């Protein structure tokens, strides 16, 4: 049984369709990455799945329960860390947990037991007496996650949990999610960050209300739309990168080129093999450290698929 499943899930606000016939399947224990630009419908999907917003059309099941008819039981089995999740800065870590535990209706005995457990799981045990406002960004997010886990949910919805925290804390939070998923918790996580998407066992990308990609990162990178016949991707390393980029763009057969870290990523005609490209660049006075074949990144995948979807939209509106 899927942890989460939707069939043509749709939400309209007046005549605007915020979520358009979305089909998702999330397996138990997965860390499912849900990506998409701002305003594409991610939060609206989560709100429907958690029973906070009525479904306009289509169906959704969470832990096998129909969200439309069983919202109450769904709520007992899920945790939700919203984008606006708020901690009480002037309360301690323990007091925040107690506050949320009472909201979830835990008995005092159960609350004590769960407080210890979630604090340990989230690395918060040494900080129970600290004021929440004095925690670092990463630890605030851990506390928020701990609060969402108090009632021992099987499925957790995290809406942009790493927005605004530093890269080390981001990495640590993801390590934590994988550790928890190893214990059988399913995570449905929205993010803007591509490096985070690369780590997910499964990613889906929503663009202007519609799902345009869904699969493992490897499967998405192998899509024919992303690896068009007659083209290849090359990574070019060069000492003077910006100058190399400017001159590389003049080489016939280069379709697009952009700087990525310490290298240029280029999409080129198949005929332009590394040896020919190197001699073309040498003719333009560009010293090259190396050229090698490159697999598409997830960012390449989403850029390619969203450019196509955008062209379809423009055609439809023309
Ligand atoms: P994301 O989380 O991907 O940034 P949202 O799901 O928050 O996107 O929003 C998707 C779209 O739906 C946006 O255009 C937003 O303005 C619109 N929207 C969200 N909630 C409402 C609402 N309550 N009423 C009207 N429009 C809404
Ligand atoms: Mg959102």
CSV table of C-alpha atoms and ligand atoms in Angstrom, one decimal:
chain,number,residue,atom,x,y,z
A,1,UNK,CA,0.0,0.0,0.0
A,2,UNK,CA,1.2,3.5,-0.9
A,3,UNK,CA,1.9,5.9,2.0
A,4,UNK,CA,0.3,8.7,-0.2
A,5,UNK,CA,-1.6,8.4,-3.4
A,6,UNK,CA,-3.5,11.0,-5.5
A,7,UNK,CA,-5.6,10.6,-8.5
A,8,UNK,CA,-6.2,13.7,-10.6
A,9,UNK,CA,-6.0,15.8,-7.5
A,10,UNK,CA,-7.3,19.2,-8.3
A,11,UNK,CA,-7.9,22.5,-6.4
A,12,UNK,CA,-9.5,25.5,-7.9
A,13,UNK,CA,-9.8,29.0,-6.3
A,14,UNK,CA,-12.6,30.6,-8.2
A,15,UNK,CA,-11.7,30.1,-11.8
A,16,UNK,CA,-8.0,29.8,-11.1
A,17,UNK,CA,-6.7,26.2,-11.0
A,18,UNK,CA,-3.9,26.0,-8.4
A,19,UNK,CA,-3.5,22.2,-8.6
A,20,UNK,CA,-4.4,20.5,-11.9
A,21,UNK,CA,-5.0,16.7,-12.1
A,22,UNK,CA,-1.9,15.7,-10.1
A,23,UNK,CA,-1.1,12.0,-9.8
A,24,UNK,CA,1.4,11.0,-7.1
A,25,UNK,CA,2.4,7.8,-5.4
A,26,UNK,CA,4.7,7.9,-2.4
A,27,UNK,CA,6.0,4.6,-1.0
A,28,UNK,CA,6.3,3.9,2.7
A,29,UNK,CA,9.7,4.9,4.2
A,30,UNK,CA,10.5,7.1,1.2
A,31,UNK,CA,12.0,10.6,1.3
A,32,UNK,CA,9.8,12.1,-1.4
A,33,UNK,CA,11.0,15.5,-2.8
A,34,UNK,CA,8.3,17.8,-4.1
A,35,UNK,CA,9.8,20.6,-6.1
A,36,UNK,CA,8.5,23.6,-8.1
A,37,UNK,CA,8.9,27.3,-8.4
A,38,UNK,CA,7.0,29.7,-6.1
A,39,UNK,CA,3.3,29.7,-6.6
A,40,UNK,CA,3.2,26.4,-8.5
A,41,UNK,CA,0.9,24.6,-6.1
A,42,UNK,CA,3.1,22.7,-3.6
A,43,UNK,CA,1.6,24.1,-0.4
A,44,UNK,CA,-1.9,23.7,-1.8
A,45,UNK,CA,-1.2,20.0,-2.5
A,46,UNK,CA,0.1,19.5,1.1
A,47,UNK,CA,-3.0,21.3,2.5
A,48,UNK,CA,-5.3,19.0,0.6
A,49,UNK,CA,-3.4,15.9,1.7
A,50,UNK,CA,-3.4,17.0,5.4
A,51,UNK,CA,-7.1,17.8,5.3
A,52,UNK,CA,-6.7,21.6,5.8
A,53,UNK,CA,-8.2,22.5,2.4
A,54,UNK,CA,-11.1,20.7,0.6
A,55,UNK,CA,-10.3,18.9,-2.6
A,56,UNK,CA,-12.1,20.4,-5.6
A,57,UNK,CA,-11.8,17.2,-7.8
A,58,UNK,CA,-10.0,14.0,-7.9
A,59,UNK,CA,-9.0,11.8,-5.0
A,60,UNK,CA,-6.3,11.3,-2.4
A,61,UNK,CA,-5.4,8.6,0.1
A,62,UNK,CA,-3.0,8.9,3.0
A,63,UNK,CA,-1.9,5.7,4.7
A,64,UNK,CA,-4.7,4.0,2.8
A,65,UNK,CA,-7.4,6.4,4.2
A,66,UNK,CA,-9.5,8.4,1.9
A,67,UNK,CA,-8.7,12.1,2.7
A,68,UNK,CA,-12.2,13.2,1.6
A,69,UNK,CA,-14.1,11.0,4.0
A,70,UNK,CA,-11.6,10.0,6.7
A,71,UNK,CA,-9.8,13.3,7.5
A,72,UNK,CA,-10.0,12.8,11.2
A,73,UNK,CA,-8.1,9.5,11.1
A,74,UNK,CA,-5.7,10.9,8.6
A,75,UNK,CA,-4.8,13.7,11.0
A,76,UNK,CA,-3.9,11.2,13.7
A,77,UNK,CA,-1.4,9.5,11.4
A,78,UNK,CA,0.4,12.5,9.9
A,79,UNK,CA,2.6,15.3,11.1
A,80,UNK,CA,2.8,18.7,9.3
A,81,UNK,CA,5.5,21.3,9.5
A,82,UNK,CA,4.0,24.2,7.7
A,83,UNK,CA,6.0,27.1,6.1
A,84,UNK,CA,4.7,29.4,8.8
A,85,UNK,CA,5.3,26.9,11.6
A,86,UNK,CA,5.9,29.0,14.7
A,87,UNK,CA,7.7,28.2,17.9
A,88,UNK,CA,7.4,30.3,21.0
A,89,UNK,CA,10.8,32.0,21.2
A,90,UNK,CA,10.4,32.9,24.9
A,91,UNK,CA,9.6,29.3,25.9
A,92,UNK,CA,12.2,26.7,26.4
A,93,UNK,CA,12.6,23.7,24.0
A,94,UNK,CA,10.9,21.5,26.5
A,95,UNK,CA,8.0,24.0,27.0
A,96,UNK,CA,7.5,24.2,23.3
A,97,UNK,CA,7.2,20.4,23.1
A,98,UNK,CA,4.8,20.3,26.0
A,99,UNK,CA,2.7,23.0,24.4
A,100,UNK,CA,2.4,21.1,21.1
A,101,UNK,CA,1.9,17.8,22.9
A,102,UNK,CA,-1.1,19.2,24.7
A,103,UNK,CA,-2.5,20.5,21.4
A,104,UNK,CA,-2.2,16.9,20.1
A,105,UNK,CA,-4.1,15.7,23.1
A,106,UNK,CA,-1.3,13.5,24.5
A,107,UNK,CA,-1.9,12.3,28.1
A,108,UNK,CA,0.7,13.6,30.6
A,109,UNK,CA,2.4,10.2,30.8
A,110,UNK,CA,2.6,9.7,27.1
A,111,UNK,CA,3.8,13.3,26.6
A,112,UNK,CA,6.7,12.7,29.0
A,113,UNK,CA,7.6,9.6,27.1
A,114,UNK,CA,7.3,11.1,23.7
A,115,UNK,CA,9.1,14.3,24.7
A,116,UNK,CA,12.2,12.3,25.6
A,117,UNK,CA,11.9,10.2,22.5
A,118,UNK,CA,11.6,13.0,20.0
A,119,UNK,CA,14.2,15.1,21.7
A,120,UNK,CA,16.7,12.2,21.4
A,121,UNK,CA,15.7,11.5,17.8
A,122,UNK,CA,16.3,15.1,16.8
A,123,UNK,CA,19.5,15.7,18.8
A,124,UNK,CA,17.7,18.1,21.2
A,125,UNK,CA,18.2,16.3,24.5
A,126,UNK,CA,21.1,18.6,25.6
A,127,UNK,CA,19.0,21.7,24.9
A,128,UNK,CA,15.7,21.0,26.6
A,129,UNK,CA,16.2,23.9,29.0
A,130,UNK,CA,17.3,26.5,26.4
A,131,UNK,CA,15.0,29.3,25.2
A,132,UNK,CA,13.8,28.4,21.7
A,133,UNK,CA,14.6,31.9,20.5
A,134,UNK,CA,18.3,31.3,21.3
A,135,UNK,CA,18.6,28.2,19.1
A,136,UNK,CA,20.4,28.4,15.8
A,137,UNK,CA,18.3,28.2,12.6
A,138,UNK,CA,19.1,24.6,12.1
A,139,UNK,CA,18.1,23.6,15.7
A,140,UNK,CA,14.9,25.7,15.4
A,141,UNK,CA,13.9,23.5,12.5
A,142,UNK,CA,14.8,20.4,14.4
A,143,UNK,CA,12.6,21.6,17.2
A,144,UNK,CA,9.8,22.3,14.8
A,145,UNK,CA,10.2,18.8,13.3
A,146,UNK,CA,10.2,17.3,16.9
A,147,UNK,CA,6.9,19.1,17.6
A,148,UNK,CA,5.4,17.6,14.4
A,149,UNK,CA,6.5,14.1,15.5
A,150,UNK,CA,5.2,14.1,19.1
A,151,UNK,CA,2.1,12.0,18.3
A,152,UNK,CA,4.3,9.5,16.5
A,153,UNK,CA,3.0,10.0,13.0
A,154,UNK,CA,3.9,7.5,10.2
A,155,UNK,CA,3.9,10.2,7.5
A,156,UNK,CA,5.4,13.7,7.8
A,157,UNK,CA,4.7,16.6,5.5
A,158,UNK,CA,7.5,19.2,5.6
A,159,UNK,CA,6.9,22.4,3.7
A,160,UNK,CA,10.3,24.0,2.8
A,161,UNK,CA,11.9,22.9,6.1
A,162,UNK,CA,15.4,24.2,5.0
A,163,UNK,CA,14.3,27.6,3.8
A,164,UNK,CA,16.7,30.2,5.3
A,165,UNK,CA,19.0,27.9,7.2
A,166,UNK,CA,22.8,27.6,6.5
A,167,UNK,CA,24.3,24.9,4.2
A,168,UNK,CA,25.7,22.8,7.1
A,169,UNK,CA,22.4,22.8,9.0
A,170,UNK,CA,20.6,22.0,5.7
A,171,UNK,CA,22.8,18.9,5.2
A,172,UNK,CA,22.4,17.9,8.8
A,173,UNK,CA,18.6,18.2,8.6
A,174,UNK,CA,18.6,15.9,5.5
A,175,UNK,CA,20.9,13.4,7.2
A,176,UNK,CA,18.3,13.4,10.0
A,177,UNK,CA,15.4,12.8,7.6
A,178,UNK,CA,17.2,9.8,6.1
A,179,UNK,CA,17.9,8.4,9.5
A,180,UNK,CA,14.3,8.8,10.5
A,181,UNK,CA,13.1,7.4,7.2
A,182,UNK,CA,15.3,4.3,7.9
A,183,UNK,CA,13.1,3.8,10.9
A,184,UNK,CA,10.0,3.6,8.7
A,185,UNK,CA,8.7,7.2,8.7
A,186,UNK,CA,7.7,8.6,5.3
A,187,UNK,CA,8.6,12.1,4.4
A,188,UNK,CA,6.9,14.4,1.9
A,189,UNK,CA,9.2,17.4,1.6
A,190,UNK,CA,9.0,20.5,-0.5
A,191,UNK,CA,12.2,22.4,-1.4
A,192,UNK,CA,13.7,24.8,-3.9
A,193,UNK,CA,17.2,23.4,-3.6
A,194,UNK,CA,18.5,21.1,-6.3
A,195,UNK,CA,21.2,19.5,-4.2
A,196,UNK,CA,18.4,18.4,-1.8
A,197,UNK,CA,16.4,17.0,-4.7
A,198,UNK,CA,19.4,15.0,-5.8
A,199,UNK,CA,19.4,13.2,-2.4
A,200,UNK,CA,15.7,12.2,-2.5
A,201,UNK,CA,14.8,8.6,-3.4
A,202,UNK,CA,12.0,10.0,-5.5
A,203,UNK,CA,11.3,13.5,-6.8
A,204,UNK,CA,8.3,15.2,-8.4
A,205,UNK,CA,8.3,18.6,-10.1
A,206,UNK,CA,5.2,20.8,-10.3
A,207,UNK,CA,5.1,23.7,-12.7
A,208,UNK,CA,2.1,26.0,-13.1
A,209,UNK,CA,-0.1,23.6,-11.2
A,210,UNK,CA,0.8,20.5,-13.2
A,211,UNK,CA,3.2,17.7,-12.5
A,212,UNK,CA,5.8,17.7,-15.2
A,213,UNK,CA,8.3,15.2,-13.8
A,214,UNK,CA,8.0,12.3,-11.4
A,215,UNK,CA,10.6,9.5,-10.8
A,216,UNK,CA,13.9,8.7,-9.2
A,217,UNK,CA,16.6,11.3,-10.0
A,218,UNK,CA,18.4,8.7,-12.2
A,219,UNK,CA,15.2,7.9,-14.2
A,220,UNK,CA,14.5,11.6,-14.7
A,221,UNK,CA,18.1,12.2,-16.0
A,222,UNK,CA,17.6,9.4,-18.5
A,223,UNK,CA,14.3,10.8,-20.0
A,224,UNK,CA,14.5,11.1,-23.8
A,225,UNK,CA,13.2,14.7,-23.6
A,226,UNK,CA,16.3,15.6,-21.6
A,227,UNK,CA,18.7,13.6,-23.8
A,228,UNK,CA,17.5,14.6,-27.3
A,229,UNK,CA,19.0,12.6,-30.1
A,230,UNK,CA,21.6,14.5,-32.0
A,231,UNK,CA,22.9,16.3,-28.9
A,232,UNK,CA,25.4,15.7,-26.2
A,233,UNK,CA,26.4,17.3,-22.9
A,234,UNK,CA,30.0,18.2,-22.2
A,235,UNK,CA,31.8,19.6,-19.2
A,236,UNK,CA,34.6,22.1,-20.1
A,237,UNK,CA,37.2,23.1,-17.5
A,238,UNK,CA,39.3,26.1,-18.2
A,239,UNK,CA,41.5,28.5,-16.2
A,240,UNK,CA,39.8,31.7,-17.3
A,241,UNK,CA,36.2,30.5,-17.0
A,242,UNK,CA,34.2,33.6,-17.9
A,243,UNK,CA,36.3,34.4,-21.0
A,244,UNK,CA,36.2,30.7,-22.0
A,245,UNK,CA,32.4,30.8,-21.7
A,246,UNK,CA,32.1,34.0,-23.9
A,247,UNK,CA,34.2,32.5,-26.6
A,248,UNK,CA,32.7,29.0,-26.3
A,249,UNK,CA,29.3,30.4,-27.1
A,250,UNK,CA,30.7,31.5,-30.5
A,251,UNK,CA,31.6,28.0,-31.5
A,252,UNK,CA,29.1,26.6,-34.1
A,253,UNK,CA,27.3,23.6,-32.7
A,254,UNK,CA,27.1,24.9,-29.1
A,255,UNK,CA,23.4,25.1,-28.3
A,256,UNK,CA,23.7,26.4,-24.8
A,257,UNK,CA,26.5,26.9,-22.3
A,258,UNK,CA,26.5,28.0,-18.7
A,259,UNK,CA,28.9,28.1,-15.7
A,260,UNK,CA,28.4,25.5,-13.1
A,261,UNK,CA,30.8,25.7,-10.2
A,262,UNK,CA,34.3,25.5,-11.6
A,263,UNK,CA,33.3,24.4,-15.1
A,264,UNK,CA,31.2,25.1,-18.1
A,265,UNK,CA,28.3,22.8,-18.8
A,266,UNK,CA,27.4,22.8,-22.5
A,267,UNK,CA,24.7,21.2,-24.6
A,268,UNK,CA,26.1,20.7,-28.1
A,269,UNK,CA,25.4,19.0,-31.4
A,270,UNK,CA,26.4,15.4,-31.5
A,271,UNK,CA,28.8,16.1,-34.3
A,272,UNK,CA,30.8,18.4,-32.0
A,273,UNK,CA,32.9,15.8,-30.1
A,274,UNK,CA,35.4,16.7,-27.4
A,275,UNK,CA,38.4,16.7,-29.8
A,276,UNK,CA,36.7,19.0,-32.3
A,277,UNK,CA,35.4,21.3,-29.6
A,278,UNK,CA,38.9,21.5,-28.1
A,279,UNK,CA,40.4,22.5,-31.5
A,280,UNK,CA,37.6,25.1,-32.1
A,281,UNK,CA,38.4,26.6,-28.7
A,282,UNK,CA,42.1,26.6,-29.3
A,283,UNK,CA,41.6,28.5,-32.6
A,284,UNK,CA,39.8,31.2,-30.5
A,285,UNK,CA,42.7,31.3,-28.1
A,286,UNK,CA,41.0,29.5,-25.2
A,287,UNK,CA,43.2,27.3,-23.0
A,288,UNK,CA,41.4,24.2,-21.9
A,289,UNK,CA,42.1,22.1,-18.9
A,290,UNK,CA,39.7,19.3,-19.9
A,291,UNK,CA,36.5,18.3,-21.7
A,292,UNK,CA,34.5,15.3,-20.7
A,293,UNK,CA,31.0,13.9,-21.3
A,294,UNK,CA,28.5,15.0,-18.7
A,295,UNK,CA,25.2,13.4,-17.5
A,296,UNK,CA,22.4,15.9,-17.1
A,297,UNK,CA,21.7,17.2,-13.6
A,298,UNK,CA,18.3,17.4,-12.1
A,299,UNK,CA,18.4,21.1,-12.7
A,300,UNK,CA,19.0,20.4,-16.4
A,301,UNK,CA,16.0,18.1,-16.3
A,302,UNK,CA,13.7,20.6,-14.7
A,303,UNK,CA,14.9,23.5,-17.0
A,304,UNK,CA,14.3,21.3,-20.1
A,305,UNK,CA,10.9,20.1,-19.0
A,306,UNK,CA,9.6,23.5,-17.8
A,307,UNK,CA,10.8,25.2,-21.0
A,308,UNK,CA,8.7,22.7,-23.0
A,309,UNK,CA,5.7,23.2,-20.7
A,310,UNK,CA,6.1,27.0,-20.9
A,311,UNK,CA,6.1,26.8,-24.8
A,312,UNK,CA,2.9,24.6,-24.7
A,313,UNK,CA,1.2,27.2,-22.4
A,314,UNK,CA,2.2,30.0,-24.8
A,315,UNK,CA,0.9,28.1,-27.7
A,316,UNK,CA,-2.4,27.3,-25.9
A,317,UNK,CA,-2.9,31.0,-25.1
A,318,UNK,CA,-1.9,32.3,-28.5
B,1,LIG,P1,3.7,27.1,-3.7
B,1,LIG,O1,3.6,26.4,-2.4
B,1,LIG,O2,4.2,26.1,-4.8
B,1,LIG,O3,4.6,28.3,-3.7
B,1,LIG,P2,0.9,27.6,-3.4
B,1,LIG,O4,0.3,26.2,-3.3
B,1,LIG,O5,1.0,28.3,-2.1
B,1,LIG,O6,2.3,27.5,-4.2
B,1,LIG,O7,0.0,28.5,-4.4
B,1,LIG,C1,-0.3,28.1,-5.7
B,1,LIG,C2,-1.2,29.1,-6.3
B,1,LIG,O8,-2.5,29.1,-5.7
B,1,LIG,C3,-0.6,30.5,-6.2
B,1,LIG,O9,-0.9,31.2,-7.4
B,1,LIG,C4,-1.4,31.1,-5.0
B,1,LIG,O10,-1.5,32.5,-5.2
B,1,LIG,C5,-2.8,30.4,-5.2
B,1,LIG,N1,-3.5,30.3,-3.9
B,1,LIG,C6,-3.0,29.6,-2.8
B,1,LIG,N2,-3.9,29.7,-1.8
B,1,LIG,C7,-5.0,30.5,-2.3
B,1,LIG,C8,-6.2,30.9,-1.7
B,1,LIG,N3,-6.6,30.6,-0.5
B,1,LIG,N4,-7.0,31.7,-2.5
B,1,LIG,C9,-6.6,32.0,-3.8
B,1,LIG,N5,-5.5,31.6,-4.4
B,1,LIG,C10,-4.6,30.9,-3.6
B,2,LIG,MG1,4.5,27.0,-0.6
